[in-house]
Short mmCIF file of C-alpha atoms and ligand atoms in Angstrom, two decimals:
data_model
loop_
_atom_site.label_atom_id
_atom_site.label_comp_id
_atom_site.label_asym_id
_atom_site.label_seq_id
_atom_site.Cartn_x
_atom_site.Cartn_y
_atom_site.Cartn_z
CA MET B 250 -36.20 -54.09 35.67
CA LYS B 251 -32.82 -53.41 37.18
CA ALA B 252 -31.12 -54.82 34.09
CA LEU B 253 -33.23 -52.60 31.86
CA LEU B 254 -32.40 -49.52 33.86
CA PHE B 255 -28.76 -50.43 33.73
CA LEU B 256 -28.85 -50.88 29.96
CA GLY B 257 -30.61 -47.60 29.57
CA PHE B 258 -27.90 -45.93 31.59
CA VAL B 259 -25.13 -47.45 29.51
CA ALA B 260 -26.81 -46.37 26.29
CA VAL B 261 -27.17 -42.82 27.52
CA VAL B 262 -23.54 -42.60 28.55
CA SER B 263 -22.12 -44.20 25.45
CA PHE B 264 -24.06 -41.92 23.13
CA GLY B 265 -22.88 -38.93 25.08
CA ALA B 266 -26.40 -37.71 25.72
CA PRO B 267 -26.61 -34.80 28.07
CA GLY B 268 -28.06 -36.56 31.15
CA ASP B 269 -30.00 -34.00 33.16
CA LYS B 270 -27.10 -31.55 33.31
CA TYR B 271 -29.16 -28.70 31.91
CA ALA B 272 -32.27 -29.21 34.04
CA GLY B 273 -33.34 -25.81 35.33
CA ASP B 274 -31.02 -23.85 33.03
CA LYS B 275 -32.51 -20.74 31.50
CA VAL B 276 -31.44 -18.22 28.91
CA LEU B 277 -32.16 -14.61 29.82
CA ARG B 278 -32.02 -11.51 27.66
CA LEU B 279 -31.35 -8.10 29.13
CA TRP B 280 -31.20 -4.67 27.63
CA LEU B 281 -28.48 -2.63 29.33
CA GLU B 282 -29.30 1.04 29.61
CA ASN B 283 -26.76 2.46 32.02
CA GLU B 284 -23.47 1.97 33.86
CA GLN B 285 -25.16 0.29 36.83
CA HIS B 286 -26.67 -2.35 34.56
CA LEU B 287 -23.34 -2.83 32.84
CA GLN B 288 -21.46 -3.21 36.13
CA PHE B 289 -23.98 -5.74 37.32
CA ILE B 290 -23.41 -7.93 34.28
CA ARG B 291 -19.64 -7.45 34.34
CA ASN B 292 -19.54 -8.61 37.97
CA VAL B 293 -22.25 -11.23 37.98
CA SER B 294 -19.76 -14.02 37.21
CA SER B 295 -18.17 -13.61 40.62
CA SER B 296 -21.44 -14.72 42.26
CA VAL B 297 -22.86 -17.26 39.82
CA LYS B 298 -21.70 -19.12 36.77
CA VAL B 299 -23.03 -17.49 33.62
CA ASP B 300 -22.44 -18.60 30.05
CA PHE B 301 -22.56 -15.63 27.68
CA TRP B 302 -24.26 -16.42 24.39
CA GLN B 303 -24.52 -13.01 22.77
CA PRO B 304 -22.08 -11.32 22.95
CA ASP B 305 -19.70 -14.16 23.60
CA SER B 306 -18.09 -12.98 26.83
CA ALA B 307 -18.58 -10.51 29.68
CA GLU B 308 -15.79 -8.24 28.40
CA LEU B 309 -17.70 -7.56 25.19
CA VAL B 310 -20.85 -6.34 26.91
CA THR B 311 -21.64 -2.64 26.50
CA THR B 312 -24.59 -0.37 27.25
CA ASN B 313 -27.39 0.08 24.72
CA ARG B 314 -27.28 -3.45 23.53
CA SER B 315 -28.88 -6.71 24.51
CA VAL B 316 -27.15 -9.56 26.26
CA ASP B 317 -28.19 -13.21 26.14
CA PHE B 318 -26.77 -15.58 28.71
CA ARG B 319 -27.38 -18.97 30.23
CA VAL B 320 -27.58 -19.58 33.97
CA ASP B 321 -28.44 -22.67 35.98
CA ALA B 322 -31.50 -22.87 38.25
CA PHE B 323 -29.63 -21.55 41.27
CA GLY B 324 -28.04 -18.74 39.25
CA ALA B 325 -31.35 -17.85 37.66
CA SER B 326 -33.11 -17.26 40.97
CA TYR B 327 -30.19 -15.17 42.21
CA VAL B 328 -29.90 -13.14 39.00
CA GLN B 329 -33.65 -12.62 38.69
CA ALA B 330 -33.85 -11.33 42.27
CA GLU B 331 -30.92 -8.96 41.71
CA LEU B 332 -32.40 -7.71 38.45
CA GLU B 333 -35.67 -6.83 40.21
CA LYS B 334 -33.66 -4.90 42.82
CA ILE B 335 -31.83 -2.70 40.34
CA GLY B 336 -34.90 -2.40 38.16
CA LEU B 337 -33.36 -4.02 35.11
CA LYS B 338 -36.03 -5.49 32.88
CA TYR B 339 -35.34 -8.91 31.49
CA HIS B 340 -36.94 -11.40 29.25
CA ILE B 341 -36.71 -15.18 29.48
CA LEU B 342 -35.62 -16.48 26.08
CA ILE B 343 -35.47 -20.11 27.14
CA GLU B 344 -37.44 -21.11 30.20
CA SER B 345 -36.37 -24.70 30.28
CA MET B 346 -33.24 -25.80 28.53
CA GLN B 347 -33.24 -29.54 29.19
CA PRO B 348 -35.88 -30.68 26.67
CA LEU B 349 -34.30 -28.56 23.92
CA VAL B 350 -30.86 -30.03 24.56
CA GLU B 351 -32.18 -33.58 24.67
CA LYS B 352 -33.93 -33.16 21.31
CA GLN B 353 -30.61 -32.57 19.59
CA PHE B 354 -28.91 -35.76 20.73
CA ASP B 355 -28.96 -39.10 19.05
CA ARG B 356 -32.00 -40.89 17.80
CA ASN B 357 -32.24 -42.66 14.46
CA LYS B 358 -29.90 -40.44 12.57
CA ILE B 359 -29.37 -42.56 9.50
CA ASN B 360 -32.51 -43.20 7.50
CA SER B 361 -32.88 -45.89 4.86
CA THR B 362 -32.29 -43.54 1.94
CA GLY B 363 -28.88 -42.53 3.25
CA TYR B 364 -27.60 -39.53 5.09
CA ASP B 365 -30.07 -37.29 6.86
CA TYR B 366 -29.14 -33.69 6.15
CA GLU B 367 -31.88 -32.46 8.44
CA LYS B 368 -30.25 -33.78 11.58
CA TYR B 369 -27.20 -32.71 13.52
CA HIS B 370 -24.42 -35.27 13.30
CA ARG B 371 -21.58 -36.23 15.54
CA LEU B 372 -18.06 -36.00 14.12
CA GLU B 373 -17.61 -39.72 13.34
CA GLU B 374 -20.76 -39.62 11.22
CA ILE B 375 -19.63 -36.49 9.44
CA ASN B 376 -16.25 -38.09 8.71
CA ARG B 377 -17.95 -41.20 7.33
CA TRP B 378 -20.14 -38.95 5.21
CA ILE B 379 -17.05 -37.09 3.93
CA ALA B 380 -15.47 -40.39 2.87
CA LYS B 381 -18.65 -41.67 1.27
CA ILE B 382 -19.60 -38.59 -0.74
CA THR B 383 -16.03 -38.31 -2.05
CA VAL B 384 -16.32 -41.83 -3.45
CA GLU B 385 -19.81 -41.19 -4.83
CA TYR B 386 -18.73 -38.14 -6.86
CA PRO B 387 -15.18 -38.89 -8.00
CA THR B 388 -15.32 -36.36 -10.84
CA LEU B 389 -16.59 -33.52 -8.66
CA ILE B 390 -15.06 -34.05 -5.22
CA SER B 391 -11.57 -34.60 -3.89
CA ARG B 392 -10.82 -35.04 -0.22
CA PHE B 393 -7.74 -33.58 1.46
CA LYS B 394 -6.44 -33.58 5.00
CA ILE B 395 -5.23 -30.13 5.93
CA GLY B 396 -3.86 -31.05 9.34
CA TRP B 397 -4.46 -32.52 12.75
CA SER B 398 -6.22 -31.10 15.76
CA TYR B 399 -4.73 -30.77 19.22
CA GLU B 400 -6.22 -34.11 20.23
CA GLY B 401 -4.99 -35.74 17.03
CA ARG B 402 -8.08 -35.77 14.84
CA HIS B 403 -7.92 -35.15 11.10
CA ILE B 404 -9.24 -31.90 9.68
CA TYR B 405 -10.73 -32.60 6.28
CA LEU B 406 -11.24 -30.36 3.28
CA LEU B 407 -13.37 -31.16 0.26
CA ARG B 408 -12.57 -29.59 -3.09
CA ILE B 409 -15.70 -29.39 -5.16
CA GLY B 410 -15.86 -28.52 -8.85
CA ARG B 411 -15.33 -30.08 -12.22
CA ARG B 412 -11.72 -31.10 -12.50
CA THR B 413 -10.00 -29.17 -15.27
CA GLY B 414 -6.27 -29.58 -14.79
CA PHE B 415 -5.77 -25.83 -14.78
CA MET B 416 -6.27 -23.18 -12.16
CA LYS B 417 -9.75 -21.94 -11.48
CA PRO B 418 -10.85 -19.13 -9.20
CA THR B 419 -11.57 -20.65 -5.82
CA ILE B 420 -13.96 -19.97 -2.96
CA PHE B 421 -12.97 -21.13 0.50
CA LEU B 422 -15.85 -22.00 2.84
CA ASP B 423 -15.38 -23.18 6.39
CA CYS B 424 -17.74 -24.31 9.11
CA GLY B 425 -17.49 -25.32 12.72
CA ILE B 426 -14.84 -22.85 13.90
CA HIS B 427 -16.95 -22.60 17.05
CA ALA B 428 -18.00 -25.91 18.56
CA ARG B 429 -21.49 -25.14 19.85
CA GLU B 430 -22.73 -23.54 16.62
CA TRP B 431 -24.06 -26.82 15.27
CA ILE B 432 -26.01 -25.32 12.40
CA SER B 433 -22.68 -24.35 10.84
CA PRO B 434 -21.31 -27.85 10.03
CA ALA B 435 -24.87 -28.79 9.04
CA PHE B 436 -24.73 -25.99 6.46
CA CYS B 437 -21.39 -27.08 4.98
CA GLN B 438 -22.80 -30.58 4.51
CA TRP B 439 -25.94 -29.16 2.96
CA PHE B 440 -23.83 -27.07 0.60
CA VAL B 441 -21.85 -30.10 -0.61
CA ARG B 442 -25.02 -32.10 -1.09
CA GLU B 443 -26.75 -29.32 -3.07
CA ALA B 444 -23.67 -28.76 -5.20
CA THR B 445 -23.33 -32.41 -6.15
CA LYS B 446 -27.05 -33.07 -6.53
CA ASN B 447 -27.70 -30.00 -8.68
CA TYR B 448 -24.65 -30.21 -10.92
CA GLY B 449 -25.84 -30.86 -14.45
CA SER B 450 -29.47 -29.90 -13.78
CA ASP B 451 -29.44 -26.48 -12.10
CA SER B 452 -27.79 -23.93 -14.38
CA THR B 453 -26.37 -21.71 -11.63
CA MET B 454 -24.70 -24.58 -9.81
CA THR B 455 -23.47 -26.14 -13.06
CA THR B 456 -21.80 -22.88 -14.09
CA LEU B 457 -20.28 -22.36 -10.67
CA LEU B 458 -18.82 -25.86 -10.51
CA ASN B 459 -17.54 -25.68 -14.09
CA LYS B 460 -15.79 -22.40 -13.58
CA LEU B 461 -14.84 -22.38 -9.91
CA TYR B 462 -13.58 -24.60 -7.15
CA PHE B 463 -15.13 -24.57 -3.72
CA LEU B 464 -12.90 -25.62 -0.86
CA VAL B 465 -15.11 -26.72 2.00
CA VAL B 466 -13.94 -27.52 5.53
CA PRO B 467 -17.05 -29.03 7.18
CA VAL B 468 -15.63 -28.90 10.73
CA VAL B 469 -12.56 -26.84 11.62
CA ASN B 470 -12.67 -27.15 15.41
CA VAL B 471 -13.06 -30.92 15.49
CA ASP B 472 -12.03 -31.42 19.14
CA GLY B 473 -14.40 -28.74 20.35
CA TYR B 474 -17.20 -30.18 18.23
CA VAL B 475 -16.74 -33.63 19.76
CA TYR B 476 -16.65 -32.05 23.21
CA SER B 477 -19.93 -30.23 22.53
CA TRP B 478 -21.49 -33.64 21.80
CA THR B 479 -19.99 -35.53 24.71
CA LYS B 480 -19.36 -33.19 27.63
CA ASP B 481 -20.62 -29.65 27.27
CA ARG B 482 -23.20 -28.69 24.66
CA PHE B 483 -22.18 -25.02 24.95
CA TRP B 484 -18.44 -25.40 24.45
CA ARG B 485 -17.07 -22.81 22.01
CA LYS B 486 -13.28 -23.02 21.98
CA THR B 487 -10.62 -25.55 21.01
CA ARG B 488 -9.54 -28.14 23.59
CA SER B 489 -5.86 -27.34 24.06
CA ARG B 490 -4.32 -27.17 27.53
CA ASN B 491 -3.31 -23.83 28.95
CA PRO B 492 -0.31 -23.92 31.30
CA GLY B 493 -0.96 -22.78 34.84
CA THR B 494 -4.73 -23.25 34.80
CA HIS B 495 -7.36 -25.93 34.54
CA CYS B 496 -9.27 -23.81 32.01
CA MET B 497 -8.92 -25.29 28.58
CA GLY B 498 -9.14 -24.06 25.04
CA THR B 499 -8.59 -20.97 22.93
CA ASP B 500 -11.16 -19.11 20.86
CA PRO B 501 -10.13 -20.01 17.30
CA ASN B 502 -11.83 -16.87 16.01
CA ARG B 503 -9.55 -14.72 18.17
CA ASN B 504 -6.43 -16.69 17.29
CA PHE B 505 -5.83 -15.61 13.69
CA ASP B 506 -2.99 -13.24 12.95
CA ALA B 507 -5.08 -10.11 12.45
CA LYS B 508 -4.10 -7.44 15.01
CA TRP B 509 -4.07 -10.41 17.36
CA CYS B 510 -5.53 -9.84 20.82
CA SER B 511 -5.57 -6.05 20.51
CA VAL B 512 -9.31 -5.62 21.10
CA GLY B 513 -12.45 -7.65 21.88
CA ALA B 514 -10.51 -10.69 23.02
CA SER B 515 -9.40 -11.89 26.41
CA ARG B 516 -5.96 -12.73 27.82
CA ASN B 517 -7.67 -14.92 30.40
CA PRO B 518 -7.56 -18.62 29.46
CA CYS B 519 -10.82 -19.16 31.31
CA ALA B 520 -12.68 -16.70 29.06
CA ASP B 521 -14.68 -17.86 26.07
CA THR B 522 -12.87 -15.31 23.90
CA TYR B 523 -9.35 -16.25 25.05
CA CYS B 524 -6.99 -15.29 22.22
CA GLY B 525 -4.39 -17.95 22.99
CA SER B 526 -0.71 -17.70 23.88
CA ARG B 527 0.17 -16.22 20.46
CA ALA B 528 -1.40 -15.86 17.01
CA GLU B 529 -1.93 -19.28 15.40
CA SER B 530 -1.10 -21.09 18.63
CA GLU B 531 -3.98 -23.46 17.82
CA LYS B 532 -3.21 -26.31 15.45
CA GLU B 533 -6.64 -26.01 13.86
CA VAL B 534 -6.11 -22.30 13.12
CA LYS B 535 -2.59 -22.96 11.84
CA ALA B 536 -3.89 -25.71 9.54
CA VAL B 537 -6.48 -23.42 7.96
CA ALA B 538 -4.09 -20.46 7.73
CA ASN B 539 -1.25 -22.52 6.24
CA PHE B 540 -3.57 -24.04 3.67
CA ILE B 541 -4.96 -20.68 2.59
CA ARG B 542 -1.50 -19.08 2.46
CA LYS B 543 -0.08 -21.67 0.12
CA TYR B 544 -3.12 -22.39 -2.06
CA LYS B 545 -3.04 -19.83 -4.84
CA GLY B 546 -6.26 -18.63 -6.41
CA ILE B 547 -8.57 -18.16 -3.44
CA LYS B 548 -10.80 -15.23 -4.37
CA ALA B 549 -13.34 -15.36 -1.58
CA TYR B 550 -13.28 -16.49 2.04
CA LEU B 551 -16.61 -17.42 3.63
CA THR B 552 -16.98 -18.63 7.21
CA ILE B 553 -20.16 -19.85 8.84
CA HIS B 554 -21.12 -19.15 12.47
CA SER B 555 -24.31 -18.72 14.46
CA TYR B 556 -26.40 -17.15 15.86
CA SER B 557 -27.89 -13.67 15.18
CA GLN B 558 -28.63 -13.52 11.44
CA MET B 559 -25.86 -11.30 10.17
CA CYS B 560 -23.64 -11.01 7.15
CA LEU B 561 -20.40 -9.46 8.38
CA PHE B 562 -17.32 -8.28 6.56
CA PRO B 563 -14.01 -6.63 7.57
CA TYR B 564 -12.97 -4.98 9.60
CA SER B 565 -13.65 -6.40 12.97
CA TYR B 566 -10.39 -5.21 14.58
CA THR B 567 -10.91 -1.56 13.71
CA TYR B 568 -13.71 0.85 12.90
CA SER B 569 -11.78 1.86 9.77
CA LEU B 570 -13.48 0.82 6.57
CA THR B 571 -11.76 -1.36 3.99
CA SER B 572 -10.76 0.21 0.67
CA ASN B 573 -13.51 -1.79 -1.08
CA TYR B 574 -16.12 -1.03 1.58
CA LYS B 575 -18.74 0.14 -0.93
CA GLU B 576 -18.40 -3.03 -2.99
CA LEU B 577 -18.57 -5.31 0.07
CA ASP B 578 -21.54 -3.42 1.43
CA THR B 579 -23.45 -3.75 -1.85
CA LEU B 580 -22.51 -7.38 -2.17
CA ALA B 581 -23.64 -8.13 1.41
CA HIS B 582 -26.85 -6.18 0.80
CA ASN B 583 -27.66 -8.25 -2.27
CA ALA B 584 -26.64 -11.54 -0.65
CA VAL B 585 -28.93 -10.84 2.27
CA LYS B 586 -31.70 -9.81 -0.10
CA ALA B 587 -31.40 -13.14 -1.91
CA LEU B 588 -31.43 -14.96 1.42
CA SER B 589 -34.54 -13.16 2.63
CA SER B 590 -36.43 -13.82 -0.58
CA LEU B 591 -37.14 -17.42 0.43
CA HIS B 592 -38.69 -17.19 3.91
CA GLY B 593 -38.41 -13.50 4.76
CA THR B 594 -35.60 -14.06 7.27
CA ARG B 595 -34.09 -10.70 8.15
CA TYR B 596 -30.34 -10.27 8.25
CA GLU B 597 -28.23 -7.35 9.32
CA TYR B 598 -25.05 -6.68 7.38
CA GLY B 599 -21.96 -4.50 7.62
CA PRO B 600 -18.48 -4.39 9.13
CA ALA B 601 -18.35 -6.58 12.25
CA SER B 602 -16.80 -3.80 14.37
CA ILE B 603 -19.87 -1.68 13.78
CA ILE B 604 -22.58 -4.35 13.63
CA ILE B 605 -21.50 -6.44 16.64
CA TYR B 606 -18.39 -5.26 18.44
CA PRO B 607 -14.74 -4.55 17.67
CA SER B 608 -12.65 -7.69 18.06
CA ALA B 609 -9.34 -8.84 16.67
CA GLY B 610 -7.94 -12.18 15.58
CA GLY B 611 -10.88 -13.20 13.41
CA SER B 612 -10.47 -15.36 10.33
CA ASP B 613 -12.31 -13.00 7.98
CA ASP B 614 -10.06 -10.02 8.81
CA TRP B 615 -6.99 -12.22 8.46
CA ALA B 616 -8.08 -13.54 5.05
CA TYR B 617 -8.89 -10.01 3.89
CA ASP B 618 -5.49 -8.67 4.89
CA LEU B 619 -3.88 -11.60 3.10
CA GLY B 620 -5.40 -10.21 -0.10
CA ILE B 621 -8.69 -12.10 -0.35
CA LYS B 622 -10.90 -9.11 -0.91
CA TYR B 623 -14.25 -10.89 -0.68
CA SER B 624 -14.32 -12.05 2.92
CA PHE B 625 -17.52 -12.67 4.86
CA THR B 626 -18.68 -14.13 8.16
CA PHE B 627 -22.25 -15.42 8.22
CA GLU B 628 -24.03 -15.68 11.52
CA LEU B 629 -26.97 -17.97 10.72
CA ARG B 630 -30.33 -18.35 12.48
CA ASP B 631 -31.84 -17.53 14.82
CA THR B 632 -31.94 -14.25 16.77
CA GLY B 633 -32.12 -15.90 20.18
CA ARG B 634 -35.38 -17.80 20.49
CA TYR B 635 -33.35 -21.01 20.44
CA GLY B 636 -29.85 -19.63 19.95
CA PHE B 637 -27.32 -22.46 19.72
CA LEU B 638 -30.16 -24.95 20.26
CA LEU B 639 -31.70 -24.24 16.87
CA PRO B 640 -34.15 -27.14 16.35
CA GLU B 641 -33.44 -29.65 13.62
CA SER B 642 -36.71 -28.64 11.94
CA GLN B 643 -34.96 -25.36 11.05
CA ILE B 644 -31.95 -26.96 9.39
CA ARG B 645 -33.70 -27.16 6.02
CA PRO B 646 -35.09 -23.61 5.83
CA THR B 647 -31.87 -22.18 7.25
CA CYS B 648 -29.66 -24.01 4.79
CA GLU B 649 -31.93 -23.36 1.82
CA GLU B 650 -31.96 -19.62 2.39
CA THR B 651 -28.23 -19.50 3.12
CA MET B 652 -27.53 -21.30 -0.17
CA LEU B 653 -29.08 -18.33 -1.99
CA ALA B 654 -26.68 -15.90 -0.33
CA ILE B 655 -23.62 -18.09 -0.93
CA ASN B 656 -24.57 -18.69 -4.56
CA TYR B 657 -25.11 -14.97 -5.04
CA ILE B 658 -21.63 -14.20 -3.73
CA ALA B 659 -20.04 -17.02 -5.72
CA THR B 660 -21.65 -15.82 -8.94
CA TYR B 661 -20.50 -12.28 -8.22
CA VAL B 662 -16.93 -13.44 -7.56
CA LEU B 663 -16.97 -15.41 -10.81
CA ASN B 664 -18.06 -12.32 -12.72
CA HIS B 665 -15.55 -9.98 -11.05
CA PRO B 666 -12.18 -11.60 -11.60
CA TYR B 667 -9.09 -10.12 -9.96
C1 9B3 M 964 -15.83 -12.06 15.31
C2 9B3 M 964 -14.67 -11.64 14.69
CL1 9B3 M 964 -13.25 -11.30 15.62
C3 9B3 M 964 -14.62 -11.47 13.31
N1 9B3 M 964 -13.48 -11.05 12.70
N2 9B3 M 964 -15.71 -11.73 12.58
C4 9B3 M 964 -16.84 -12.16 13.17
C5 9B3 M 964 -16.94 -12.33 14.54
C6 9B3 M 964 -18.20 -12.81 15.16
C7 9B3 M 964 -18.14 -14.22 15.65
C8 9B3 M 964 -17.20 -14.30 16.86
O1 9B3 M 964 -16.17 -14.95 16.72
O2 9B3 M 964 -17.49 -13.73 17.91
C9 9B3 M 964 -19.48 -14.65 15.98
SE1 9B3 M 964 -19.66 -16.31 16.88
ZN1 ZN M 965 -25.80 -37.98 13.12
ZN1 ZN M 966 -18.93 -18.42 16.03
ZN1 ZN M 967 -21.92 -16.15 16.83
#
């Protein structure tokens, strides 16, 4: 019996399962109506540890919007009591976090027929998959390394499309900029699978792959992703050290060179939206930016995040509209319409500054200002029922509907050369 218990313990640790770290954690949603509510939320972190889910940090909270955040059992009882006192109504989005977290960690993730696209995968599995699918489709896929992470891991890029020997318009698609948004890497993998599987049978995909290249980075923030599997399921940032503090990491989506750190980002290394010591201080951001700068022919930049069901486009760093606002708005409208046609999932769309909050240093704004005029951030499912803990049963419907939006945009880009 002792031996069994011991073995069980070893297995849990070596697979990086969450233990009972999240027992008692809850996710609460508030609607802030006035200054008093706002002050409460801004100051709550001094009394208890709260993990902001939506928006992504305390600084971004404003009145007349909802806030989702995670607190532990102790924090929850404190916060709930305080909320009653100031008469702020709240809603418990997730009553008990532990079972949801446990469900996402390892079980039998490789089935007999090969890779399971309806599971979340740890980085080593994703890297093995990258190697394997590249070998399986030598005429459609090439694998590149675009750089190394802070902790020395490779960042891979897959180029997908029929090899022609001449330049083709190219669509850049990245996933996993934020570590805890696990549905994002799952989507990039789904995209590559659909592209390869449907080439030659589905006419849309065949045309796209004949006439375009897709450049897909399945996981940008590789260190953070590993950390979200091994240490902290809700880690968002990179894992670089910050001098003078024990707080680690920079928000890669505040670290791009787009009006860097001017708004909606934090100078505090302990914040989840820390912009870093300078633009492109993060090796992962630098790798993506350098690649995009030197690769000629990128006509669209698409980046996948979660959660909140939105299709966002520039600008995020200012309320000013881009010169092609009307075109982007129509394109987003139609992409979202295609997405919704499958399961009725509702998406909001528009400039990020207006739809979520103004914030600088994002990859979409940076790509747009570089001259890539079709630049979109997708925030996939859900709207907060599960948040970052989106169950694996939703991987398929989420990816299927998102494919429709991405294919719509790709087809549009193909038909509107510039
Ligand atoms: C944020 C920025 Cl700064 C941007 N340019 N585009 C989208 C977003 C939203 C994502 C973020 O980084 O907060 C959502 Se997770
Ligand atoms: Zn796996
Ligand atoms: Zn994100
Ligand atoms: Zn998000």
